[in-house]
JSON list of C-alpha atoms and ligand atoms in Angstrom, two decimals:
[
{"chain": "A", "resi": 1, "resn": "UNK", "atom": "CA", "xyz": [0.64, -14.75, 8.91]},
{"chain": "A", "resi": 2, "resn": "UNK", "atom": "CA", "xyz": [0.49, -12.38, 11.91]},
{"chain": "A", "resi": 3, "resn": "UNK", "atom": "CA", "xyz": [2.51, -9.35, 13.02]},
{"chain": "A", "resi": 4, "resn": "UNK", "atom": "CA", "xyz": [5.62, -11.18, 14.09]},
{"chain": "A", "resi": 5, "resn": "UNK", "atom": "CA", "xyz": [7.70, -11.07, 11.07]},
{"chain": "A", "resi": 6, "resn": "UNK", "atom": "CA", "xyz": [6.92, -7.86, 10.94]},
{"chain": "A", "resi": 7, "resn": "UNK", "atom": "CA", "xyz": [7.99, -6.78, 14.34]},
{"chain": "A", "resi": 8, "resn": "UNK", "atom": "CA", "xyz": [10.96, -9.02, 14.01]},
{"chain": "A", "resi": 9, "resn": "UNK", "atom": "CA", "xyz": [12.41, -6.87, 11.08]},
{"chain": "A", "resi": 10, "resn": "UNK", "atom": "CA", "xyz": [12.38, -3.43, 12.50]},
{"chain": "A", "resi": 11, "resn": "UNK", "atom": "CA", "xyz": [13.72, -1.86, 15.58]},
{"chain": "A", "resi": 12, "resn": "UNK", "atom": "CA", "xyz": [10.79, 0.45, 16.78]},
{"chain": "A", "resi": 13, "resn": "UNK", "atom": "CA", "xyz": [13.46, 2.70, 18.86]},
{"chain": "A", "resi": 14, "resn": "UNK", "atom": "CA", "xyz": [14.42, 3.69, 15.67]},
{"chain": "A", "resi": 15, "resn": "UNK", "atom": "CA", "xyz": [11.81, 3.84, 13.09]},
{"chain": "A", "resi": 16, "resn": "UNK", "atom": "CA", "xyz": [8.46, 5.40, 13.51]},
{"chain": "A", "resi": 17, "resn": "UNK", "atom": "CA", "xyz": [6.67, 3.20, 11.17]},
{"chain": "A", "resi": 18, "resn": "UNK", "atom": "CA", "xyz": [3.27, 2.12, 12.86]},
{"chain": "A", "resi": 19, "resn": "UNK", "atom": "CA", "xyz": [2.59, -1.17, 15.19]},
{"chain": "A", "resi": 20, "resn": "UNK", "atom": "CA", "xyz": [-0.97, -2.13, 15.26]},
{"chain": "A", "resi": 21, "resn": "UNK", "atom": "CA", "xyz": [-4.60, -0.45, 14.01]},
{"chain": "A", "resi": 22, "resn": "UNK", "atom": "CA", "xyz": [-7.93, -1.34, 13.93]},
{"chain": "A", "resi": 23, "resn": "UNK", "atom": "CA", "xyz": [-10.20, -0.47, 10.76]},
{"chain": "A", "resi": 24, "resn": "UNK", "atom": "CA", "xyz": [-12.86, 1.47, 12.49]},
{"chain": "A", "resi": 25, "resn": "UNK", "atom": "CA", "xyz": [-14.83, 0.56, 9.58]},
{"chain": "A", "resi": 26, "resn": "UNK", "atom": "CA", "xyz": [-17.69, -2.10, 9.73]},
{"chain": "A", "resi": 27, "resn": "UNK", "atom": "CA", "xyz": [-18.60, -2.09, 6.05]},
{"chain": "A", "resi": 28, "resn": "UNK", "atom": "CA", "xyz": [-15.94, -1.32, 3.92]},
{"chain": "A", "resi": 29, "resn": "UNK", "atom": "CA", "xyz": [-12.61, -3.03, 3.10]},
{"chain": "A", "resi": 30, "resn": "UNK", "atom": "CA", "xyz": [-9.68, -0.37, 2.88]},
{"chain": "A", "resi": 31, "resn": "UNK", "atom": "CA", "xyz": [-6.35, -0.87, 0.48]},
{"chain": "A", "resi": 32, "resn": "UNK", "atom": "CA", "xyz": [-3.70, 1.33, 0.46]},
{"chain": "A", "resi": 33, "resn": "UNK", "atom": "CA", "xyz": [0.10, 1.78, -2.40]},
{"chain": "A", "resi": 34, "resn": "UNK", "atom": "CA", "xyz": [2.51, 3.29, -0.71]},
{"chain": "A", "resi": 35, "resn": "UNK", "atom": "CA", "xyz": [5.53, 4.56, -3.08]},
{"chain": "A", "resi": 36, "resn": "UNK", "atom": "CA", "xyz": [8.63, 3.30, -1.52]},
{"chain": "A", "resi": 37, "resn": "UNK", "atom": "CA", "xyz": [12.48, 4.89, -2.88]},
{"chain": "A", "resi": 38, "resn": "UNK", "atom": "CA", "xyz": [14.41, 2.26, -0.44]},
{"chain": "A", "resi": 39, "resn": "UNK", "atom": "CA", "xyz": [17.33, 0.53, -2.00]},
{"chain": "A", "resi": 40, "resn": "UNK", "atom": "CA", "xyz": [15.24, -0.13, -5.09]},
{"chain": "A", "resi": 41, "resn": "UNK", "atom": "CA", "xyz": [11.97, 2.10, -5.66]},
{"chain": "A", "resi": 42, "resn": "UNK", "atom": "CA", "xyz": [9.02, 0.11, -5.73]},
{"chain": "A", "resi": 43, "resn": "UNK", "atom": "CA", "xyz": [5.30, 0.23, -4.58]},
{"chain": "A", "resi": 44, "resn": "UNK", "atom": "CA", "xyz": [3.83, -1.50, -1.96]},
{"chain": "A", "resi": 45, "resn": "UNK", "atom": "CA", "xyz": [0.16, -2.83, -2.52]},
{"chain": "A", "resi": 46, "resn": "UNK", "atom": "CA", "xyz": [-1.64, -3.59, 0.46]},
{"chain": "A", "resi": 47, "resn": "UNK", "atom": "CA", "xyz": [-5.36, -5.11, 0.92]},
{"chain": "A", "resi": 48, "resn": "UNK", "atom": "CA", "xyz": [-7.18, -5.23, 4.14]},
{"chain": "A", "resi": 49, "resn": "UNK", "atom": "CA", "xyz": [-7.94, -8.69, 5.57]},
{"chain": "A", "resi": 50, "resn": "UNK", "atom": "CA", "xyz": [-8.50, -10.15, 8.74]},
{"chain": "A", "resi": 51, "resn": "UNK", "atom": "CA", "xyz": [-7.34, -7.10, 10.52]},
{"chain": "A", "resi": 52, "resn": "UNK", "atom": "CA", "xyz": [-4.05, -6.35, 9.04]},
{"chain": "A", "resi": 53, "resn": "UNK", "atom": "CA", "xyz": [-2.54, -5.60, 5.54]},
{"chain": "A", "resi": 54, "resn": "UNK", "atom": "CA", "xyz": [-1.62, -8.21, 3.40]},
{"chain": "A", "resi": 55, "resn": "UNK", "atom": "CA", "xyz": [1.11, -6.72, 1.23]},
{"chain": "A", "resi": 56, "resn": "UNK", "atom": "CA", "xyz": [3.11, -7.45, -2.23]},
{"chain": "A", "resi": 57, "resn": "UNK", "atom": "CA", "xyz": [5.83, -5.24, -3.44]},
{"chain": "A", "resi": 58, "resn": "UNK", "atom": "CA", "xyz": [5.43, -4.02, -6.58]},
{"chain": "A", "resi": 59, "resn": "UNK", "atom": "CA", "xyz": [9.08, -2.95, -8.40]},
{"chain": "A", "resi": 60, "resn": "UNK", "atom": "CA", "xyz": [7.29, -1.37, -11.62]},
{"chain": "A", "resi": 61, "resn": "UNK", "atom": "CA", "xyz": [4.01, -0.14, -9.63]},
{"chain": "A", "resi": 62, "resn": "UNK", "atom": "CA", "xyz": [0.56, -0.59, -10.97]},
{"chain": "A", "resi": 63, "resn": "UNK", "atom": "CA", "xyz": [-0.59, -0.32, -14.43]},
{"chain": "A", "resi": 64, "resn": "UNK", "atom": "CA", "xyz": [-3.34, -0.07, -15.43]},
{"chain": "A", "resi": 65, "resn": "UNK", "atom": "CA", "xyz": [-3.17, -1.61, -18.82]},
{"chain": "A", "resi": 66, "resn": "UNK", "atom": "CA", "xyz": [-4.73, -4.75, -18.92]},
{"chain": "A", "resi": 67, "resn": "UNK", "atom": "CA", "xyz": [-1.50, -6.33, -21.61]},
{"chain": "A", "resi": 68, "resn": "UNK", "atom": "CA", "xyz": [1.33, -5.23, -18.79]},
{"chain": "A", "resi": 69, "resn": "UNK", "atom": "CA", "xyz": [1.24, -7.75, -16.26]},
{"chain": "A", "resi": 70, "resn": "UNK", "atom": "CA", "xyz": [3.53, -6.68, -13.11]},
{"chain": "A", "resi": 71, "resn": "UNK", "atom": "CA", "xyz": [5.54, -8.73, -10.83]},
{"chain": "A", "resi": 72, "resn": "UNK", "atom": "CA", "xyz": [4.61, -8.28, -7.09]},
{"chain": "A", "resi": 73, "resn": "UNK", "atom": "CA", "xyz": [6.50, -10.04, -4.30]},
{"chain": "A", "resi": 74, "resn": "UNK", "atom": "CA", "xyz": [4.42, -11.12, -1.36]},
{"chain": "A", "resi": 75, "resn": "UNK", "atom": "CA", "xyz": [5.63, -9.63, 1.15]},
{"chain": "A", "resi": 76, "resn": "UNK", "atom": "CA", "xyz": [5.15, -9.59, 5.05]},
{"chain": "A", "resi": 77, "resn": "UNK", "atom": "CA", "xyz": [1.84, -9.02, 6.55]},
{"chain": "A", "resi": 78, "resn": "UNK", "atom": "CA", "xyz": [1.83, -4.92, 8.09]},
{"chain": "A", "resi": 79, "resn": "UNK", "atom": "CA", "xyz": [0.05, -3.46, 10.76]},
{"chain": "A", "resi": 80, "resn": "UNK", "atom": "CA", "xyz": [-3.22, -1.79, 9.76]},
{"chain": "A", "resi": 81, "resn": "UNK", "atom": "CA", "xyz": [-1.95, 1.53, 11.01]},
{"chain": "A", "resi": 82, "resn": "UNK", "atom": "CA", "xyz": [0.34, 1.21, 8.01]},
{"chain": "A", "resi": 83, "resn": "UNK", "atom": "CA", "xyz": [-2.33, 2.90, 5.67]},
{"chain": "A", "resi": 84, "resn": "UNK", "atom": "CA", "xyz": [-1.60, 6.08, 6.99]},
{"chain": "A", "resi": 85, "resn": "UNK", "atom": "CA", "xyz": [2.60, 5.69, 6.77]},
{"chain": "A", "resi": 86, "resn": "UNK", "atom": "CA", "xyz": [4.67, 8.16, 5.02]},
{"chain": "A", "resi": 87, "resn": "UNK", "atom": "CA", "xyz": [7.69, 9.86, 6.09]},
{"chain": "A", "resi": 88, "resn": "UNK", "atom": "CA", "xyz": [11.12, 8.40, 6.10]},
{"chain": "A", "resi": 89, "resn": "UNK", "atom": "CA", "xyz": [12.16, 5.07, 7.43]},
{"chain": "A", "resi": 90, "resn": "UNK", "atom": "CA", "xyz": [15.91, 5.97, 8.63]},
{"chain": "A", "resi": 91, "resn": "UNK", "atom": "CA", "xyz": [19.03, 4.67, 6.65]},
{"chain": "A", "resi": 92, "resn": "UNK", "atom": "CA", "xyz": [20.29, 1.27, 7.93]},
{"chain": "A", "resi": 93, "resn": "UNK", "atom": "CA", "xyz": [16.77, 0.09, 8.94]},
{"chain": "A", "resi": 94, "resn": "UNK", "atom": "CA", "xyz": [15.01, -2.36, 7.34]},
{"chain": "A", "resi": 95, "resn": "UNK", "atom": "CA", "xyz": [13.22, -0.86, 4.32]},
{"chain": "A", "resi": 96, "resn": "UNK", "atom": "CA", "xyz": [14.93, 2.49, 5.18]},
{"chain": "A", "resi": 97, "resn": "UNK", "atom": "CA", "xyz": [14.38, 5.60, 2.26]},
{"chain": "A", "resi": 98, "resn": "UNK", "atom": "CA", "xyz": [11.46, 7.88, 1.89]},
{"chain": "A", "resi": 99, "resn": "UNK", "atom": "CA", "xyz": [7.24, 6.61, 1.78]},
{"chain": "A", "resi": 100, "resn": "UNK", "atom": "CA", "xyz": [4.20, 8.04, 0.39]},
{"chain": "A", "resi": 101, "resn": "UNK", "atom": "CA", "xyz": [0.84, 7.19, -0.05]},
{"chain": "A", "resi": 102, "resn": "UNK", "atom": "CA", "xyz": [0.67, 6.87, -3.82]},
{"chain": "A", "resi": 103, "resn": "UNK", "atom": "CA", "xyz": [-3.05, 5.83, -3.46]},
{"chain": "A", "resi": 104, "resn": "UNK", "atom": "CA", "xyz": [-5.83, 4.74, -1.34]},
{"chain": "A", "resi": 105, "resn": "UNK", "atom": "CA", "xyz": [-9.54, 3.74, -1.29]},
{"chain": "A", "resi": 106, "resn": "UNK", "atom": "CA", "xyz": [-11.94, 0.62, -0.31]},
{"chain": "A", "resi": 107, "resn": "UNK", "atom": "CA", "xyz": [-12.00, -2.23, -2.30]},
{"chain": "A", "resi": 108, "resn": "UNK", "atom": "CA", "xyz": [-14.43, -5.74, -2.49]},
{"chain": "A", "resi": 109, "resn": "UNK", "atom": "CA", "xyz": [-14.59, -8.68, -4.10]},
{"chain": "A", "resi": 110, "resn": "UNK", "atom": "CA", "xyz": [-15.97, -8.55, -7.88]},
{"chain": "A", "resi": 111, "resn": "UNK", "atom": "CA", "xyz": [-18.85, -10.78, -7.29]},
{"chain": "A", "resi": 112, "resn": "UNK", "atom": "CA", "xyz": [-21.44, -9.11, -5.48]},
{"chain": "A", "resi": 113, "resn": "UNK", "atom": "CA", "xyz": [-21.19, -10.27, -1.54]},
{"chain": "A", "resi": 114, "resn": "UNK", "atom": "CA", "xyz": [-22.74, -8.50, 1.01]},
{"chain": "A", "resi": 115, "resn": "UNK", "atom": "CA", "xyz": [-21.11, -7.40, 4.57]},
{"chain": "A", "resi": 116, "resn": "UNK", "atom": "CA", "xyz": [-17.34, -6.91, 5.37]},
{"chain": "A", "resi": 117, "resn": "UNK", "atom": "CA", "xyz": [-17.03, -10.30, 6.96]},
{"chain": "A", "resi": 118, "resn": "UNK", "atom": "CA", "xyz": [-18.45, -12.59, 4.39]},
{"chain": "A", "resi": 119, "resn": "UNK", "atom": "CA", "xyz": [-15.99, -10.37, 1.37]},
{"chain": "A", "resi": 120, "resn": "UNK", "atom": "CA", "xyz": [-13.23, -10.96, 3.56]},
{"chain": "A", "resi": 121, "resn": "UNK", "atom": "CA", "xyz": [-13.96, -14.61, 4.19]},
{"chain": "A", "resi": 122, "resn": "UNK", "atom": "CA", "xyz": [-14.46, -15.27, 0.24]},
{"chain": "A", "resi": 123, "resn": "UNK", "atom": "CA", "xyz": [-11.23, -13.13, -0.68]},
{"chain": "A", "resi": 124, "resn": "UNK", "atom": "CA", "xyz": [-8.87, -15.09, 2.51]},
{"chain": "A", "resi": 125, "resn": "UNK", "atom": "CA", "xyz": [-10.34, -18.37, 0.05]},
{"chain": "A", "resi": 126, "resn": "UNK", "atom": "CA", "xyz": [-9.16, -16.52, -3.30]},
{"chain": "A", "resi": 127, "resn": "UNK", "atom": "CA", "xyz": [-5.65, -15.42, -2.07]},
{"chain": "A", "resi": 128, "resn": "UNK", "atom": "CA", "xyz": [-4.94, -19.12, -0.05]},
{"chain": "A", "resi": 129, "resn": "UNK", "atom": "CA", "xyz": [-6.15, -20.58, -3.91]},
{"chain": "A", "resi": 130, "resn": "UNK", "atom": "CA", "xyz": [-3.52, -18.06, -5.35]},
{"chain": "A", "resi": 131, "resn": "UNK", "atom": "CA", "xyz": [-5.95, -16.15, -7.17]},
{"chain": "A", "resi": 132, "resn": "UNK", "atom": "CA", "xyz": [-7.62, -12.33, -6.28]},
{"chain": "A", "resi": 133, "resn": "UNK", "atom": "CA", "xyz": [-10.09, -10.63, -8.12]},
{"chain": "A", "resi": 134, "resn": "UNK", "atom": "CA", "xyz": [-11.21, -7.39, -7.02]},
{"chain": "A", "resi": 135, "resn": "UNK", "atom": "CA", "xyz": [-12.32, -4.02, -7.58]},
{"chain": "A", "resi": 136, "resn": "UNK", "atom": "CA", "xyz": [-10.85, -0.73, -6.51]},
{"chain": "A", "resi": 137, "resn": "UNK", "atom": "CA", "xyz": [-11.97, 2.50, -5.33]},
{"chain": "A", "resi": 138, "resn": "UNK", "atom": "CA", "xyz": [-9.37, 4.76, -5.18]},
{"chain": "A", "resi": 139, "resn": "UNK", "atom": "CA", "xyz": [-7.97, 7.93, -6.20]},
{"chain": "A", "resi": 140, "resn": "UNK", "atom": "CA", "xyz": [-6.11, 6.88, -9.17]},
{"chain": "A", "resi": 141, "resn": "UNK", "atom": "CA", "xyz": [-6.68, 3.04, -9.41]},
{"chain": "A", "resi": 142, "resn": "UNK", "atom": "CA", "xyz": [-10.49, 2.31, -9.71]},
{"chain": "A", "resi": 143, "resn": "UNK", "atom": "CA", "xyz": [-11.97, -0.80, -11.19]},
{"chain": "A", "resi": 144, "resn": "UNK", "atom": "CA", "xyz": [-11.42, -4.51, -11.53]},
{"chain": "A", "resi": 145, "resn": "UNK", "atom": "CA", "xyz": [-7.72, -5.93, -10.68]},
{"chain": "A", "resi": 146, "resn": "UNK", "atom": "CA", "xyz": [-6.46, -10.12, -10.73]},
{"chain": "A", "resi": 147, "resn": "UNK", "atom": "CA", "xyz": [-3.47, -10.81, -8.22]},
{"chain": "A", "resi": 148, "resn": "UNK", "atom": "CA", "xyz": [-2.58, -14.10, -9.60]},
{"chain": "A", "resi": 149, "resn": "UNK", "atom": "CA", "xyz": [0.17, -16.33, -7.76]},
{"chain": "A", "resi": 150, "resn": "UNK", "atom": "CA", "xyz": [2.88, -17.09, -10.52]},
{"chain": "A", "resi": 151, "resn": "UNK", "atom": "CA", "xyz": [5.00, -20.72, -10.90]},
{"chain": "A", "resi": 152, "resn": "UNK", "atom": "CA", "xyz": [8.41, -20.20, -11.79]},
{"chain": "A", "resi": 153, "resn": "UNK", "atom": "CA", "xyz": [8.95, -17.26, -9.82]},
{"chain": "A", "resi": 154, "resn": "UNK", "atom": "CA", "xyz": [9.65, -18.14, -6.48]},
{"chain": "A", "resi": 155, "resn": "UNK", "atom": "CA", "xyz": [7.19, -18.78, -3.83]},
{"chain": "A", "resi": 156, "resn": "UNK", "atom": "CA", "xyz": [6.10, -15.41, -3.26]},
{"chain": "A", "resi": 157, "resn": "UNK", "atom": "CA", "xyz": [5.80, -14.28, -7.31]},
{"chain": "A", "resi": 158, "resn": "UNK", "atom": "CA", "xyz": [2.57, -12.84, -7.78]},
{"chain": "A", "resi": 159, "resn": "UNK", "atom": "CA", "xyz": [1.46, -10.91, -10.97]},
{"chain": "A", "resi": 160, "resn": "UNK", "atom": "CA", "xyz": [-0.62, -7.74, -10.51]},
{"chain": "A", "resi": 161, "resn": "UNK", "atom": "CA", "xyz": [-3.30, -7.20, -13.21]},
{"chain": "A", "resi": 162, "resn": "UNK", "atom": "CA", "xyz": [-5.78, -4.89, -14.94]},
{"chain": "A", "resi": 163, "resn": "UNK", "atom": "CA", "xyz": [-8.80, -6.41, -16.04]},
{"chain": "A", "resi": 164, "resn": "UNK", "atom": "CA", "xyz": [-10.74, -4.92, -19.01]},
{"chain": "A", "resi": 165, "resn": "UNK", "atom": "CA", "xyz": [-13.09, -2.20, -18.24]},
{"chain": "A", "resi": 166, "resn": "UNK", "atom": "CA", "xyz": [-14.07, 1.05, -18.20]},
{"chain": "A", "resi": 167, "resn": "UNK", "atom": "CA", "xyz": [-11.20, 2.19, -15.96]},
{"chain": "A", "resi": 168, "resn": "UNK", "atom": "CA", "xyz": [-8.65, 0.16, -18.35]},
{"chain": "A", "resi": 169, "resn": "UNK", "atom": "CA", "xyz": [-6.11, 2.92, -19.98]},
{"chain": "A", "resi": 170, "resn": "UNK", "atom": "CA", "xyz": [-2.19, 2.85, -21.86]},
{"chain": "A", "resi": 171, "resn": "UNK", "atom": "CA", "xyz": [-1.33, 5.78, -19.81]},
{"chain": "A", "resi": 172, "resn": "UNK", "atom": "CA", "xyz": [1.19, 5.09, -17.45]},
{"chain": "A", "resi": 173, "resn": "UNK", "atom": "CA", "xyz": [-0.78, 6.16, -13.65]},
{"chain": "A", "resi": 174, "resn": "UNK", "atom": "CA", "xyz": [2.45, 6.06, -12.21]},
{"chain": "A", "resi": 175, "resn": "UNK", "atom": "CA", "xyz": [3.29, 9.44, -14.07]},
{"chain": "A", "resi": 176, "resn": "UNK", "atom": "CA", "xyz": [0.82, 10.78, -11.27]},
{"chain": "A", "resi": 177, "resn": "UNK", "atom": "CA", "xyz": [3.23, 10.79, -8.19]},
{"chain": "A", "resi": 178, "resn": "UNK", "atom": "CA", "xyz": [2.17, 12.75, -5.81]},
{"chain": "A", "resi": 179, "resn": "UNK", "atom": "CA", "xyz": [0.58, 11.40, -2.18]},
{"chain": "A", "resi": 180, "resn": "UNK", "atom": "CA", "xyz": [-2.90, 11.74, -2.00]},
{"chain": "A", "resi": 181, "resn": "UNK", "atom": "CA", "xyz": [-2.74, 12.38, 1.49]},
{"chain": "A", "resi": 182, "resn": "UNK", "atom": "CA", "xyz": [0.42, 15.27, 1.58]},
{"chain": "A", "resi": 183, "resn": "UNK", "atom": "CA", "xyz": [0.13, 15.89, -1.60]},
{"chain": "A", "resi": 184, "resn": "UNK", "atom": "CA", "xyz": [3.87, 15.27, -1.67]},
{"chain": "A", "resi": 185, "resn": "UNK", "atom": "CA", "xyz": [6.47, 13.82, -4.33]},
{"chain": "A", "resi": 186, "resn": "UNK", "atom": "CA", "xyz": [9.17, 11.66, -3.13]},
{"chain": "A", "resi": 187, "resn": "UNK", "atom": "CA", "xyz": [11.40, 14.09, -3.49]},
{"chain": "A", "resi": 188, "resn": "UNK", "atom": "CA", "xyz": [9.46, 16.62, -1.82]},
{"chain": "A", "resi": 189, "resn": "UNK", "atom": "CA", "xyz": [8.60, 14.34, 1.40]},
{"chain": "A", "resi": 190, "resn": "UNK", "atom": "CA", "xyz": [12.63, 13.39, 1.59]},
{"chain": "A", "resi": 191, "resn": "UNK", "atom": "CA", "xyz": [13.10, 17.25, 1.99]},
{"chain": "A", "resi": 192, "resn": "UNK", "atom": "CA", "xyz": [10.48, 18.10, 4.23]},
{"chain": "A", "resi": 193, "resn": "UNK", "atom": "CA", "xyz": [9.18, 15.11, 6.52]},
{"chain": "A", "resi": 194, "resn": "UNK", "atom": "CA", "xyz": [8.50, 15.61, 9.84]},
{"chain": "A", "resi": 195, "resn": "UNK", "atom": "CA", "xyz": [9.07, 12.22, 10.70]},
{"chain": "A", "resi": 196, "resn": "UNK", "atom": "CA", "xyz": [13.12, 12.45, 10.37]},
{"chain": "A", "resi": 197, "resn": "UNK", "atom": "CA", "xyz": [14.85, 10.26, 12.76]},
{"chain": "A", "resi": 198, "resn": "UNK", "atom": "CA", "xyz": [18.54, 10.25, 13.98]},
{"chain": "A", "resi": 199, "resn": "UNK", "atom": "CA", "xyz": [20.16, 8.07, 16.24]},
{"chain": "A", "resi": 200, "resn": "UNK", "atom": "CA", "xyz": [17.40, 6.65, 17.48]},
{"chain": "A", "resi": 201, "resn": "UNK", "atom": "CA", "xyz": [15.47, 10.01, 18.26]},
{"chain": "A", "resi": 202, "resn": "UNK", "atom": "CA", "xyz": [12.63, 11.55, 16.55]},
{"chain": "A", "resi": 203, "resn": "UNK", "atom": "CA", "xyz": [14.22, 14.67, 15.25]},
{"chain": "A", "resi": 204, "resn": "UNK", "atom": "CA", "xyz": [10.99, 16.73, 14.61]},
{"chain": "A", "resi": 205, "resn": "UNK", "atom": "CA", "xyz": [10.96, 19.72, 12.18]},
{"chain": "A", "resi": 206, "resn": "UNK", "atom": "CA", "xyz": [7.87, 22.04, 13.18]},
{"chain": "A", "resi": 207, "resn": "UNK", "atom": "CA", "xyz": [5.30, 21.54, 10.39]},
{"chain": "A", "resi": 208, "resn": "UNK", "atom": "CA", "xyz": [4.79, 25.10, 9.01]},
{"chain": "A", "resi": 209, "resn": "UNK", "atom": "CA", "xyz": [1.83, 26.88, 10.37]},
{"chain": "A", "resi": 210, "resn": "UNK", "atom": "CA", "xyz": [-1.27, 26.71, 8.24]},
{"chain": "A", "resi": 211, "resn": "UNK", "atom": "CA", "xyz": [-2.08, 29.93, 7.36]},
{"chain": "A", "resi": 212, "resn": "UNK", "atom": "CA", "xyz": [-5.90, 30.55, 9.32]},
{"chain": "A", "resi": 213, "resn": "UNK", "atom": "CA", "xyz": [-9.23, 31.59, 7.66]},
{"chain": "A", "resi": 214, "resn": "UNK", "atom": "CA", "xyz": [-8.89, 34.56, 4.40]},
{"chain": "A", "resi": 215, "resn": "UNK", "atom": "CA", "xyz": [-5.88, 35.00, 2.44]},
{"chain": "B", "resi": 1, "resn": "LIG", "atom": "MN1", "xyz": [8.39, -1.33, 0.72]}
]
């Protein structure tokens, strides 16, 4: 898919969301949900693969209950820089409300395939055949996971779901909202971003000083 719908939706002089990115990583496979309050609250699931993140939003976010199967829209391909996004996207831009990174980690293919290239190659085969099985390591998603394209649903309806394990719970994850990078709510990153911008210009609050060595 490339970059270019990507680019082609957002004005960069106005939104500080990322434009390229490398994995530095030569073994591991990275996937990132971001937490998204734009005009409808949703979560963004990204996987790694073939240098960029292939994405599905996610209107009811993960579970992690193997009987609730969730919708996920297939969505643009982002930047690999995106991982690291959160702050807020201004109003009027495309996807504009608040982000946070509701979880990240590495993830691989379920069978056992050795070396970054050869998991990627097998899992490009498994989402072109409409069908992903893999397993998470993250901080609150671990464990085995089916993204499974969907007829009926539009060309882009996938279905995001929990396979039975030992990671396999009724609690609702999503009850766990804070960023595991800020440590931030929503709420909390709307208030206190430093990533505001107005009228095209970063307007940058001064993060608060970190308070050095002994309390
Ligand atoms: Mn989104």
């Amino acid at each position: 898919m490339g970059l270019e719908k990507y680019a082609s939706k957002r004005d960069f002089s106005k939104t500080s969301e990322p434009k390229a990115g490398r994995s530095k990583s030569k073994t591991k496979l990275m996937f990132v949900i971001q937490k998204h309050d734009a005009s409808r609250l949703h979560y963004d699931f990204r996987l790694e693969m073939e240098g960029v993140l292939k994405s599905w939003a996610v209107p009811k976010g993960p579970s992690t209950d193997p009987k609730t199967k969730r919708l996920a829209m297939m969505v643009e391909d982002h930047p690999f820089d995106y991982r690291n996004f959160e702050g807020i996207i201004p109003e009027g831009e495309y996807g504009g409300g608040t982000v946070i990174v509701w979880d990240e980690g590495t993830y691989e293919p379920i069978e056992t395939i050795k070396g970054k290239a050869a998991q990627e190659k097998h899992l490009l085969k498994q989402l072109k055949d409409g069908s992903l099985k893999i397993k998470l390591h993250g901080e609150k998603l671990n464990g085995e996971f089916a993204l499974v394209k969907t007829h009926g649903m539009g060309e882009n309806g996938w279905l995001l779901i929990k396979h039975k394990d030992d990671f396999a719970s009724v609690k609702d994850i999503t009850k766990e909202e804070k960023s595991v990078l800020s440590g931030k709510t929503i709420a909390a990153m709307a208030k206190t971003s430093e990533k505001v911008w107005e009228d095209g210009k970063a307007k940058k609050i001064k993060p608060r000083k970190k308070k050095s060595g002994k309390k």
